[in-house]
Tab-separated table of C-alpha atoms in Angstrom:
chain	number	residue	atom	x	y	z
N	1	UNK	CA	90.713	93.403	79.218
N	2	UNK	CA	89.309	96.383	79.166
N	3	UNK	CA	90.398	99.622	76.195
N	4	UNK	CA	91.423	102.054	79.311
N	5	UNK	CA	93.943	98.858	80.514
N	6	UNK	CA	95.346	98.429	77.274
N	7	UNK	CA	95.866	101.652	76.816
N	8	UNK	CA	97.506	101.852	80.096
N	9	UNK	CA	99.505	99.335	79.455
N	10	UNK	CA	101.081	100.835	76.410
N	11	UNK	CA	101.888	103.857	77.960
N	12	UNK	CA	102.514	103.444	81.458
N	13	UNK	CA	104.190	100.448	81.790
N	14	UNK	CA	107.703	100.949	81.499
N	15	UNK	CA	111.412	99.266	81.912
N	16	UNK	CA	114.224	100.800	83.952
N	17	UNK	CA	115.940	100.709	81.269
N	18	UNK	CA	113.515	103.688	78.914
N	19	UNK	CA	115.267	106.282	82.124
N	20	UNK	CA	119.090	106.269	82.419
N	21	UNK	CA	120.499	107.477	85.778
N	22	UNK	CA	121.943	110.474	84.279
N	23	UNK	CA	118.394	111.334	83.018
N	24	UNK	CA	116.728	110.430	86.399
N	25	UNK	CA	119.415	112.765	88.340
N	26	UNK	CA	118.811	115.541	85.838
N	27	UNK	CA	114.864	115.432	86.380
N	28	UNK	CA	115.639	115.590	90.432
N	29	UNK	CA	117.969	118.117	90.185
N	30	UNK	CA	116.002	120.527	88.337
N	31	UNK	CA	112.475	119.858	90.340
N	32	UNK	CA	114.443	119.719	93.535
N	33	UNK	CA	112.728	116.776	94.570
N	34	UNK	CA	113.691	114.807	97.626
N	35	UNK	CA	113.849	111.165	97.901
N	36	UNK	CA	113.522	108.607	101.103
N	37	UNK	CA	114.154	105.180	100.722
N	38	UNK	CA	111.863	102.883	103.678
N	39	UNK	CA	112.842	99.513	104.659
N	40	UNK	CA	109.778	98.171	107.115
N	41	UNK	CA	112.040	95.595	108.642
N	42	UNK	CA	111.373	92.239	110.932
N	43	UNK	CA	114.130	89.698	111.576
N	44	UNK	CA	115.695	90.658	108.682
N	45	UNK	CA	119.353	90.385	109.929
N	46	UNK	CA	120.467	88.230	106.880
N	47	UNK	CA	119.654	90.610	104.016
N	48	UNK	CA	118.948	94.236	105.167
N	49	UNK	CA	122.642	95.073	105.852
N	50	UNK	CA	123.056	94.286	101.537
N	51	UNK	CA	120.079	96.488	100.773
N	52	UNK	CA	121.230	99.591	102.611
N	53	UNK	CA	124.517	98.945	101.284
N	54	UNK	CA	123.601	99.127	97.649
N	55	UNK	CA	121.261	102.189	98.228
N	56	UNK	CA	124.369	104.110	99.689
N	57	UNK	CA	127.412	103.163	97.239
N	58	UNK	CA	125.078	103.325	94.262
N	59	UNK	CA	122.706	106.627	94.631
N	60	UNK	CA	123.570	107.793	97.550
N	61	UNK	CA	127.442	109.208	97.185
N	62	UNK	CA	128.220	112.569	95.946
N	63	UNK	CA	128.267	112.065	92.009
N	64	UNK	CA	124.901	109.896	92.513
N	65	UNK	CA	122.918	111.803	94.921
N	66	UNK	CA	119.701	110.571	93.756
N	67	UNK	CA	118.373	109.534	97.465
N	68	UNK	CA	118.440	111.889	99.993
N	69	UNK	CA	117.557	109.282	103.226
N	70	UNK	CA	117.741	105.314	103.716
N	71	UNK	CA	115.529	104.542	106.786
N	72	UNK	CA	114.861	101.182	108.539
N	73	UNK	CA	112.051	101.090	110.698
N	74	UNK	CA	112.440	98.261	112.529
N	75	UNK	CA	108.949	96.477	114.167
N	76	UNK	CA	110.146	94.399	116.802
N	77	UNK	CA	113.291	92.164	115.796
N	78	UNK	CA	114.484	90.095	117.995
N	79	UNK	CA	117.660	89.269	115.979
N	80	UNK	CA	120.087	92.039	115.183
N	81	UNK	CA	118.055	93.597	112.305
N	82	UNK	CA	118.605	97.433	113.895
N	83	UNK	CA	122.371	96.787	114.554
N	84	UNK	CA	123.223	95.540	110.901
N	85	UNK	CA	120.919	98.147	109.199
N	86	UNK	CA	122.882	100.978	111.782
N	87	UNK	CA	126.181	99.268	110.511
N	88	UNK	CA	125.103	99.677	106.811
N	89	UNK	CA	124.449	103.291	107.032
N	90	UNK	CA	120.568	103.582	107.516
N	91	UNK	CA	119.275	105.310	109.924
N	92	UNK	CA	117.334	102.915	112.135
N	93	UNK	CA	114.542	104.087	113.517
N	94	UNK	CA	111.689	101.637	115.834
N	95	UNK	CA	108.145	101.458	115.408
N	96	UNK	CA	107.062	102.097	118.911
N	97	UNK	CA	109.068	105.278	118.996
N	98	UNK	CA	107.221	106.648	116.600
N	99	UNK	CA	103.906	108.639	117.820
N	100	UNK	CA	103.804	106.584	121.208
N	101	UNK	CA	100.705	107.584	121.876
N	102	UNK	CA	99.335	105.364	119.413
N	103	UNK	CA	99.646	101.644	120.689
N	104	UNK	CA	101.376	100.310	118.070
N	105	UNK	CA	99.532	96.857	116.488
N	106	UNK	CA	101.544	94.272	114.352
N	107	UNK	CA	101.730	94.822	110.413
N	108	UNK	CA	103.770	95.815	107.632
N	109	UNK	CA	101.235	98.612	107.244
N	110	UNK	CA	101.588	100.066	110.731
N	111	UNK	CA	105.143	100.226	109.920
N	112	UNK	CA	104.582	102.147	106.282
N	113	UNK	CA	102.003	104.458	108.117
N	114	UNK	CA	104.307	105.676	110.686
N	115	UNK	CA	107.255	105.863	108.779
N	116	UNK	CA	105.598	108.846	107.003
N	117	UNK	CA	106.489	110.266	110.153
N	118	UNK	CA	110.045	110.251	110.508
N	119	UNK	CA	111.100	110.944	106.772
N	120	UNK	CA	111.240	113.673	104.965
N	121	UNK	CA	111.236	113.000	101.279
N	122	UNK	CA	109.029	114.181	98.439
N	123	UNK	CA	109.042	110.748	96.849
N	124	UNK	CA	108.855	107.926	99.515
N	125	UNK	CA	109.771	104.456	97.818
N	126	UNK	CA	109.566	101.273	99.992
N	127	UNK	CA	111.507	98.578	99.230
N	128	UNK	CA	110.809	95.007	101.407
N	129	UNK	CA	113.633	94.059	103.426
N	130	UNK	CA	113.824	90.473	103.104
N	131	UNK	CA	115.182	90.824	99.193
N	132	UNK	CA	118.130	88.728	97.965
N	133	UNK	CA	120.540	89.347	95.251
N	134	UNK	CA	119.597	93.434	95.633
N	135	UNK	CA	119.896	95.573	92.496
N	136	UNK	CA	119.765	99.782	92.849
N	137	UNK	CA	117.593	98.582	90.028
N	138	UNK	CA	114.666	98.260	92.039
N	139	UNK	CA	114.651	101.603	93.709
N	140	UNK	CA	115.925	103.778	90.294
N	141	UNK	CA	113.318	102.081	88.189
N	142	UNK	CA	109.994	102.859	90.587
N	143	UNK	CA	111.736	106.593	91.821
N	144	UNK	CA	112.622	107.863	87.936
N	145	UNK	CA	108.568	108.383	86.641
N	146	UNK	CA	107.963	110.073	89.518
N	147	UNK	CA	111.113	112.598	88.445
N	148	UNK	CA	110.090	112.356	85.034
N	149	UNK	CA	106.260	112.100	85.145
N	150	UNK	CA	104.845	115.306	86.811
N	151	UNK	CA	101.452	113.839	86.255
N	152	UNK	CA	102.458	110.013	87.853
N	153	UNK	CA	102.147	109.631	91.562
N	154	UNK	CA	102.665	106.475	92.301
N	155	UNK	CA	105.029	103.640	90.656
N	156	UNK	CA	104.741	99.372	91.364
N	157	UNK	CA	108.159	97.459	89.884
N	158	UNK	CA	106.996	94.504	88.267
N	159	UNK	CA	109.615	91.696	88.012
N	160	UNK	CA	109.715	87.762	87.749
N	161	UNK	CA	109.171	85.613	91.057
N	162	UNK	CA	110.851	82.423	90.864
N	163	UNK	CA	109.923	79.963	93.660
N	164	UNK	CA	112.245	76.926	93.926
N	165	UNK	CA	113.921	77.131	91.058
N	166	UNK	CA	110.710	77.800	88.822
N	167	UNK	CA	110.531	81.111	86.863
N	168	UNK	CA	107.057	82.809	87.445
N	169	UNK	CA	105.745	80.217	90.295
N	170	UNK	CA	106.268	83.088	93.369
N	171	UNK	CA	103.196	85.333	94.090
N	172	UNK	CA	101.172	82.350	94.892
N	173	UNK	CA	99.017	84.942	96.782
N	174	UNK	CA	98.265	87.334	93.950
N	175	UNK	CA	97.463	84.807	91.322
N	176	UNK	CA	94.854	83.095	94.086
N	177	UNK	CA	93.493	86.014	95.660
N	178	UNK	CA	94.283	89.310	93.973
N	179	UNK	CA	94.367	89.395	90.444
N	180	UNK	CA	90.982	87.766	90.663
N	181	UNK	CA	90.022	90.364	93.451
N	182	UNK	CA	91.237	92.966	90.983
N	183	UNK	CA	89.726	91.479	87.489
N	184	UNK	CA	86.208	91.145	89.233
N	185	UNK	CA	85.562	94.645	91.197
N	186	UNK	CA	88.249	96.488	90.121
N	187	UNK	CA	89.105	95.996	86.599
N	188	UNK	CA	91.370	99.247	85.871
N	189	UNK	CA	93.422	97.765	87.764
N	190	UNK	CA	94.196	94.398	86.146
N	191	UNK	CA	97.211	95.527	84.195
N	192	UNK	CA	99.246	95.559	87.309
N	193	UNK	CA	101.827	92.557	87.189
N	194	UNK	CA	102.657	92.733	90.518
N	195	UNK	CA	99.775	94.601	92.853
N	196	UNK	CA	100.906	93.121	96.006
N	197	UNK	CA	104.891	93.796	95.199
N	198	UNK	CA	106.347	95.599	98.073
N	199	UNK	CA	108.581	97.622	96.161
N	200	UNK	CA	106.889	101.027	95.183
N	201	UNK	CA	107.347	104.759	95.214
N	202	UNK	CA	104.621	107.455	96.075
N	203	UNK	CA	104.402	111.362	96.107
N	204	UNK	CA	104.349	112.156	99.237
N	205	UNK	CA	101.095	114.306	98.824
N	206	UNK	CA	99.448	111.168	97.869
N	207	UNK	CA	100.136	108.896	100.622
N	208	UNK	CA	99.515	111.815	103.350
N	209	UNK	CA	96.177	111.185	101.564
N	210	UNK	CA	95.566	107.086	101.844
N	211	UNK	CA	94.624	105.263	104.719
N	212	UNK	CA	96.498	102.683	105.533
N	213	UNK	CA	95.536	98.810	106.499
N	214	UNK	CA	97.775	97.680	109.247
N	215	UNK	CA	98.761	94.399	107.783
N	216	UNK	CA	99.261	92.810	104.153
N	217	UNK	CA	96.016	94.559	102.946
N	218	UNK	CA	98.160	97.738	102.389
N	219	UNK	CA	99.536	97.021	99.076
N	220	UNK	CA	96.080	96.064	97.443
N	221	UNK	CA	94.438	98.884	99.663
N	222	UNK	CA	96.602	101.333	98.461
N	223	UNK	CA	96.064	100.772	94.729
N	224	UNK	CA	92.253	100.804	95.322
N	225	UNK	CA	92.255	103.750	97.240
N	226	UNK	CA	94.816	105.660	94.920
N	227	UNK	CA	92.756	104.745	91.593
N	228	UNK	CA	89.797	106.379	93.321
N	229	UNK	CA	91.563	109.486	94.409
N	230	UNK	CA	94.066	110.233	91.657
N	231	UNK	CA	92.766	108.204	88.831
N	232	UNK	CA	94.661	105.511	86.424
N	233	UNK	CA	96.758	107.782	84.246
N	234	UNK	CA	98.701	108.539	87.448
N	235	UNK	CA	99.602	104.925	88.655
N	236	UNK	CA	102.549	103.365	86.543
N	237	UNK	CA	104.667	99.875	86.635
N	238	UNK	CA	107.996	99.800	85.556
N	239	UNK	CA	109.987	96.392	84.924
N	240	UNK	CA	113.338	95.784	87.057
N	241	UNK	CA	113.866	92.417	86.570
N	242	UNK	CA	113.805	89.267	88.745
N	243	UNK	CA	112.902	89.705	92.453
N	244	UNK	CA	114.573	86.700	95.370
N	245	UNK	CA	113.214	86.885	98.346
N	246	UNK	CA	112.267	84.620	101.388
N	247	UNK	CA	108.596	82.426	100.530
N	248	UNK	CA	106.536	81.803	103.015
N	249	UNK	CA	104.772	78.701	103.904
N	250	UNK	CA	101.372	77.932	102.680
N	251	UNK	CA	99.447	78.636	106.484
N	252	UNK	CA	100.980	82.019	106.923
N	253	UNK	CA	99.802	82.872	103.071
N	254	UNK	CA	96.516	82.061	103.669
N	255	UNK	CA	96.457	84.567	106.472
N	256	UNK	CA	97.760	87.041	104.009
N	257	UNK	CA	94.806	86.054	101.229
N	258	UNK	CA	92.459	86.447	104.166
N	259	UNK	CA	93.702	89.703	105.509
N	260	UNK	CA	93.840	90.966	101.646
N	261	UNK	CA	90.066	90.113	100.853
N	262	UNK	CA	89.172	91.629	104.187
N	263	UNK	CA	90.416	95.057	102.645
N	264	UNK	CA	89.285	94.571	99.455
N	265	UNK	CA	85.457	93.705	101.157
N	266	UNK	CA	86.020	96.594	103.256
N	267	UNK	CA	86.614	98.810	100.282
N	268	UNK	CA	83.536	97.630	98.425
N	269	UNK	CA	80.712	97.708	101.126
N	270	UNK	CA	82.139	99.435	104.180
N	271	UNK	CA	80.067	96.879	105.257
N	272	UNK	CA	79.496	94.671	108.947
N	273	UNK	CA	82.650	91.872	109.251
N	274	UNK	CA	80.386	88.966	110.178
N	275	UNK	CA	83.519	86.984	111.297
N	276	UNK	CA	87.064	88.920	110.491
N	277	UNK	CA	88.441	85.482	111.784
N	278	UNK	CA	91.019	82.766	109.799
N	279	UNK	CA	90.665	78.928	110.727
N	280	UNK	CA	93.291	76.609	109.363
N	281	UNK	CA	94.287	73.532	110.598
N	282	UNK	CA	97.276	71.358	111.568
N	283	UNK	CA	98.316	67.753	112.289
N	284	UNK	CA	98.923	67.056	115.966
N	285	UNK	CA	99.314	63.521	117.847
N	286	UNK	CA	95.425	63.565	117.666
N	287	UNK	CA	94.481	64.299	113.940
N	288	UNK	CA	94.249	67.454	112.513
N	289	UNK	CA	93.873	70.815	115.320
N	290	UNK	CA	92.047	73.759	114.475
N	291	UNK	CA	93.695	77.364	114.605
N	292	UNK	CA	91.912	80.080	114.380
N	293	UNK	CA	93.725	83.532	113.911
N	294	UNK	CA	92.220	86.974	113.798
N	295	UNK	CA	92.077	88.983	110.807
N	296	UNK	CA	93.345	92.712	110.676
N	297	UNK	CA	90.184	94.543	111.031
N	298	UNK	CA	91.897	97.630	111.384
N	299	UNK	CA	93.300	100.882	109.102
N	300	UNK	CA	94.945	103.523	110.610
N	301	UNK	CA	93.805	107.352	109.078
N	302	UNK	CA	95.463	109.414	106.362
N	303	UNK	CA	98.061	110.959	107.514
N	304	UNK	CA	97.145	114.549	107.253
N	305	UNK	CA	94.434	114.110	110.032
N	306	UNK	CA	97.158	113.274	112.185
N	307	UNK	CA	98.388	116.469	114.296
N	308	UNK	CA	101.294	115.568	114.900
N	309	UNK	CA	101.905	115.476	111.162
N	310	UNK	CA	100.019	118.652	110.814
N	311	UNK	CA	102.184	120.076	113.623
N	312	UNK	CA	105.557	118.521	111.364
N	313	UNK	CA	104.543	120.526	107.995
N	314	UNK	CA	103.802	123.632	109.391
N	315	UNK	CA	107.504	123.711	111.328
């Protein structure tokens, strides 16, 4: 590993527990910070309606105002993900109804783009909606450096993954794909425990700045892109614990590895995609079937080049 990453590691990896809540809502109260909490949200019916709840009855009421907006931009359910969200106390707002005049394309980081859009915060912190067992935790641990930490603009939570039963087996994705990804081309960045978590917190001023992959490329696109721009010193980690959430099978994760080493080879060349295209294959009544699935090939702009944005700041 290299010096700079040890060093890091020593003093920018942190627990929630080094920054009480009484310290944290001190820090916002005299920088006058705003905060927005982001759910990107997709037949998520079973566990979002928990999430927002925690978010309002722990930081959210009058002696804890540490987040000023809980938002749930929903992509497309087709269960009753907006109506359970609404019920919770988030304001629900849908992807397509957010700058229409973009055709919106599937991904969690079409969702994340736009919802720069229709929030207002300082300090955006996204937190996956498909979490179980939700602690305030997560959003208090990732939100407080960025109170704290004038010179830290964006914060991953790192936290344990258990997968059936096993401490430490979840991630399968970033183990495979990557921390090698990371180790090889990037190597700053191989003190992050958790790169493709989907639980962090940004200055706003920063993301404005990023582009965005549409799909699950945003997470490792983002810390690539942020290293360049605002150097390692301002990343941080910060531990919150043990993170449940809803595995996927092992088809729809190698569409994830694939769409994730599609930004990460976009992001070293800016090269020609020979073929941004995913075959895997499945048993049918004649032997194994080919699928072939396309592989997001597209990033949408930072958002400051955006007029509508533009148009937003300046009112």
């Amino acid at each position: 590993m290299l010096e700079e990453v040890e060093r890091w590691l020593a003093t920018r990896s942190w627990s929630v527990t080094d920054r009480p809540l009484h310290k944290i809502l001190a820090a916002k109260q005299r920088t006058g910070q705003s905060v927005s909490v982001v759910l990107p949200a997709l037949d998520e019916e079973e566990t979002v309606g928990a999430i927002v709840a925690a978010v309002r009855r722990d930081l959210m009421l009058r002696d804890v105002p540490l987040v000023d907006e809980i938002v749930v931009v929903d992509s497309g359910s087709t269960d009753r993900t907006s109506e359970v969200a609404a019920a919770a106390g988030a304001r629900v707002v849908h992807r397509d109804d957010i700058l229409p005049r973009l055709r919106a394309v599937p991904g969690k980081g079409e969702v994340l783009w736009r919802s720069l859009l229709v929030t207002g915060g300082d300090i955006v912190c996204f937190v996956d909606a498909d979490l179980r067992d939700f602690s305030s935790d997560f959003v208090t641990g990732i939100v407080g450096p960025l109170l704290t930490e004038p010179d830290v603009d964006l914060v991953k939570a790192m936290y344990d993954r258990p997968l059936a039963g096993a401490a430490g087996q979840g991630g399968r994705v970033t183990e495979l794909m990557a921390r090698p990804l990371l180790n090889m081309h990037w190597p700053q960045l191989a003190g992050f425990v958790q790169p493709l978590g989907g639980e962090y917190a940004a200055r706003r001023s920063l993301l404005e700045q990023l582009p965005f992959p549409v799909g699950y490329g945003v997470e490792l696109g983002m810390l690539v892109d942020a290293l360049h721009l605002v150097g390692l010193d301002a990343l941080a980690q910060v531990d919150v614990g043990v993170r449940k959430h809803r595995h996927q099978d092992g088809q729809a994760l190698g569409r994830m590895a694939a769409a994730i080493y599609r930004t990460a080879q976009l992001r070293l060349a800016r090269g020609h995609l020979v073929r941004p295209r995913l075959t895997q294959f499945e048993r049918g009544e004649d032997g194994f079937e080919p699928r072939t699935h396309s592989v997001d090939t597209e990033e949408r702009p930072p958002m400051v080049e955006i007029a509508e944005y533009a148009r937003r700041q300046v009112a």
